[in-house]
Amino acid sequence: MSKATSIPRAPRKRPVRLRVLATSDIHLHIHPHDYYADRTLRSLGLARTATLIRRQRAQAPNVLLLDNGDFLQGTPVGDYIADNPGLLKEHPHPAIAAMNLLGHDAATLGNHEFNYGLDFLRQALAGAAFPLVSANLLGALGGKPLLPPFVILERSLTDDEGHRRCVHIGVTGFLPPQIMAWDSHLAGQVTTQDILAAAREVVPRMRARGADIVIALAHSGIGPAEHREGMENAAVPLAGVEGIDAIVAGHSHALFPSPAFEGHPGVDAGRGLIGGVPAVMPGFAGSHLGVIDLTLQHDGRRWRVTDSDSRLLCAEGLPPDEDLLRATAPAHQATLARIRQPVARTEVPLHSHFARIAPSAMLQLVADVQHDAVREALRGTAHEGLPVLSAIAPFRTGGRGGAGHFTDIPPGPLTLRDLGALYPYPNTICALLLTGAQLRDWLERAAGQFNRIEPGAPGQMLLDAGFPGHHFDVIHGLRWRIDLRQPPRFDHEGALANPGTRRIEGLEFAGRPLRDDMRFILATNSYRAGGGGHFPGCGPGAGVWRSAAPLREILAAHVRRQGTIAPAAEPFWSFAPLGGTRVLFDTGPGAAAHLDDLAHLHAEPAGEGPDGMVRFVLAL
Ligand code: MN
Ligand code: MG
């Protein structure tokens, strides 16, 4: 081996500092607008992220901007362009136009790029002024792949002494192989490869072609540390592939680095490393910009990464970039006009005024949509034979939102904006495999929203004011009564408080008593399935299926298909009779018009409640 002799070393090149900026999962949130609620979003929108990008560029001499996929779908803007593909002959797709304007250096595809079909995708990508790559999206039957597996960007970067240095930056990309299942129309047109298998092939090829450094755009989440063939969230095993210098992760819309990943196997959440490789995952819809700073040192043969730092910058509240707003304004304006137009009709009012105390037509509609989506998705799977039930809670029922925080859609035309009021959250649909015992406790957990009622005593409030309405789940497909004389079995946090008591009685499925050992599929939403409200059988990773599209989109497609809807509130749950005990119930001022809904409770107005609410007296 060489000794430390007196041979003078050649003067070393000074280090080059490269700042890699990353966007991911923008989902056509360019203008910071919630198209379902029809109002400005403070925390999202690529136009806000663009302000971060401009500021970062001003601070660093060498900046690269990359996008990690899921840019073509996600707001009604995407549907508008997809329904009018002729627009692409005149102008680039707004998602592409935005990246052209921001000067993206390269991008990869996510799973949602395939939602509108391959022809549409090709047309949209044709407008890109930057290279797109994907290493595990292959052509079918030896056909030509849609995109090259990688690109080598030759960039003249400025070193610490101001000298220009030529650096070859290799960029490759990966998407979940599951696109073949999620978009079945792709069969015969493309195929996908396991992310790790593709990475092990492509990285050495990039090195052989002269890449000094290799950046992996992984449209894939931070999941298990062990590789499994075909895995969807492969960022951790991917980091173990020799030769990858930085990773942009995504797809699961999480934040990295962030405390959410503390203790996650293979991950250093504090330093922003996955398997020792600097990495970011910049959230969703432009909520954050990923920043990876790489220090490059020349070793006599090539540039190598000798140090790194990765972090996220939050876009919340930043002024949107005016140029970007202007460049994408036509699609935005056309979409606004569209969401304000009817997509269907409802023959019945859809309102939430009584959704916490009686079956509701509005909840029936959403429950049906969840049920149908789950039944369809599980067809041909091991769970096909199990009965599908559907759990749903009302979202807008006063609470912290006040007396105006109710949904009240009159009979007549139904707009996309109305559907946003009907279902205000971007949840997806989930399917859980549960036992009869778990469903019984599910309803007990929900029944905790009522105060304990003493029969015959006057002036008792029916609802426990500390219980949020969005935890009052009902399960469509079962029948039961609630005995309000009993104390709640669970507390507000979902912890078992009174193990000896039960409020749910007469619980039936298909006309027979529900047995604890029966097995069911329960359709619910991603928030609940992920552990929101601490319901039985829920938590991170729970469930046998999850929809790719948000529930709201599936709901919109459902009502469009139906044309005219008339959901009915069947009396599948009720209070056990308490000899006519009169209780008080406060709700929104619009409730008076719907009092017929509560005929079975002999509801009568009883003056004003607090904070603009109205009060009713009910007989149990
Ligand atoms: Mn996404
Ligand atoms: Mg995705």
JSON list of N, CA and C and ligand atoms in Angstrom, two decimals, residues 25 27 69-70 111-112 219 251-253 284, ligand 1:
[
{"chain": "A", "resi": 25, "resn": "ASP", "atom": "N", "xyz": [-46.57, 14.40, -5.79]},
{"chain": "A", "resi": 25, "resn": "ASP", "atom": "CA", "xyz": [-48.00, 14.25, -5.50]},
{"chain": "A", "resi": 25, "resn": "ASP", "atom": "C", "xyz": [-48.74, 15.58, -5.51]},
{"chain": "A", "resi": 27, "resn": "HIS", "atom": "N", "xyz": [-50.98, 16.46, -7.70]},
{"chain": "A", "resi": 27, "resn": "HIS", "atom": "CA", "xyz": [-52.38, 16.12, -7.95]},
{"chain": "A", "resi": 27, "resn": "HIS", "atom": "C", "xyz": [-53.20, 17.29, -8.48]},
{"chain": "A", "resi": 69, "resn": "GLY", "atom": "N", "xyz": [-44.07, 12.71, -9.58]},
{"chain": "A", "resi": 69, "resn": "GLY", "atom": "CA", "xyz": [-45.24, 12.02, -10.10]},
{"chain": "A", "resi": 69, "resn": "GLY", "atom": "C", "xyz": [-46.53, 12.25, -9.34]},
{"chain": "A", "resi": 70, "resn": "ASP", "atom": "N", "xyz": [-47.65, 11.75, -9.94]},
{"chain": "A", "resi": 70, "resn": "ASP", "atom": "CA", "xyz": [-49.02, 12.06, -9.52]},
{"chain": "A", "resi": 70, "resn": "ASP", "atom": "C", "xyz": [-49.28, 13.54, -9.72]},
{"chain": "A", "resi": 111, "resn": "ASN", "atom": "N", "xyz": [-48.63, 6.66, -10.05]},
{"chain": "A", "resi": 111, "resn": "ASN", "atom": "CA", "xyz": [-49.69, 5.75, -10.46]},
{"chain": "A", "resi": 111, "resn": "ASN", "atom": "C", "xyz": [-50.86, 6.49, -11.09]},
{"chain": "A", "resi": 112, "resn": "HIS", "atom": "N", "xyz": [-51.15, 7.71, -10.62]},
{"chain": "A", "resi": 112, "resn": "HIS", "atom": "CA", "xyz": [-52.35, 8.40, -11.10]},
{"chain": "A", "resi": 112, "resn": "HIS", "atom": "C", "xyz": [-52.20, 8.94, -12.51]},
{"chain": "A", "resi": 219, "resn": "HIS", "atom": "N", "xyz": [-41.70, 7.09, -6.78]},
{"chain": "A", "resi": 219, "resn": "HIS", "atom": "CA", "xyz": [-43.11, 7.34, -6.46]},
{"chain": "A", "resi": 219, "resn": "HIS", "atom": "C", "xyz": [-43.60, 6.14, -5.65]},
{"chain": "A", "resi": 251, "resn": "HIS", "atom": "N", "xyz": [-45.95, 9.20, -3.01]},
{"chain": "A", "resi": 251, "resn": "HIS", "atom": "CA", "xyz": [-47.07, 8.28, -3.18]},
{"chain": "A", "resi": 251, "resn": "HIS", "atom": "C", "xyz": [-47.95, 8.16, -1.93]},
{"chain": "A", "resi": 252, "resn": "SER", "atom": "N", "xyz": [-47.36, 8.05, -0.74]},
{"chain": "A", "resi": 252, "resn": "SER", "atom": "CA", "xyz": [-48.20, 7.92, 0.45]},
{"chain": "A", "resi": 252, "resn": "SER", "atom": "C", "xyz": [-48.53, 9.26, 1.07]},
{"chain": "A", "resi": 253, "resn": "HIS", "atom": "N", "xyz": [-48.06, 10.36, 0.45]},
{"chain": "A", "resi": 253, "resn": "HIS", "atom": "CA", "xyz": [-48.44, 11.71, 0.84]},
{"chain": "A", "resi": 253, "resn": "HIS", "atom": "C", "xyz": [-47.99, 12.06, 2.25]},
{"chain": "A", "resi": 284, "resn": "PHE", "atom": "N", "xyz": [-48.14, 16.48, 0.02]},
{"chain": "A", "resi": 284, "resn": "PHE", "atom": "CA", "xyz": [-49.25, 16.32, -0.92]},
{"chain": "A", "resi": 284, "resn": "PHE", "atom": "C", "xyz": [-49.69, 17.70, -1.39]},
{"chain": "B", "resi": 1, "resn": "MN", "atom": "MN", "xyz": [-50.35, 10.61, -4.88]}
]
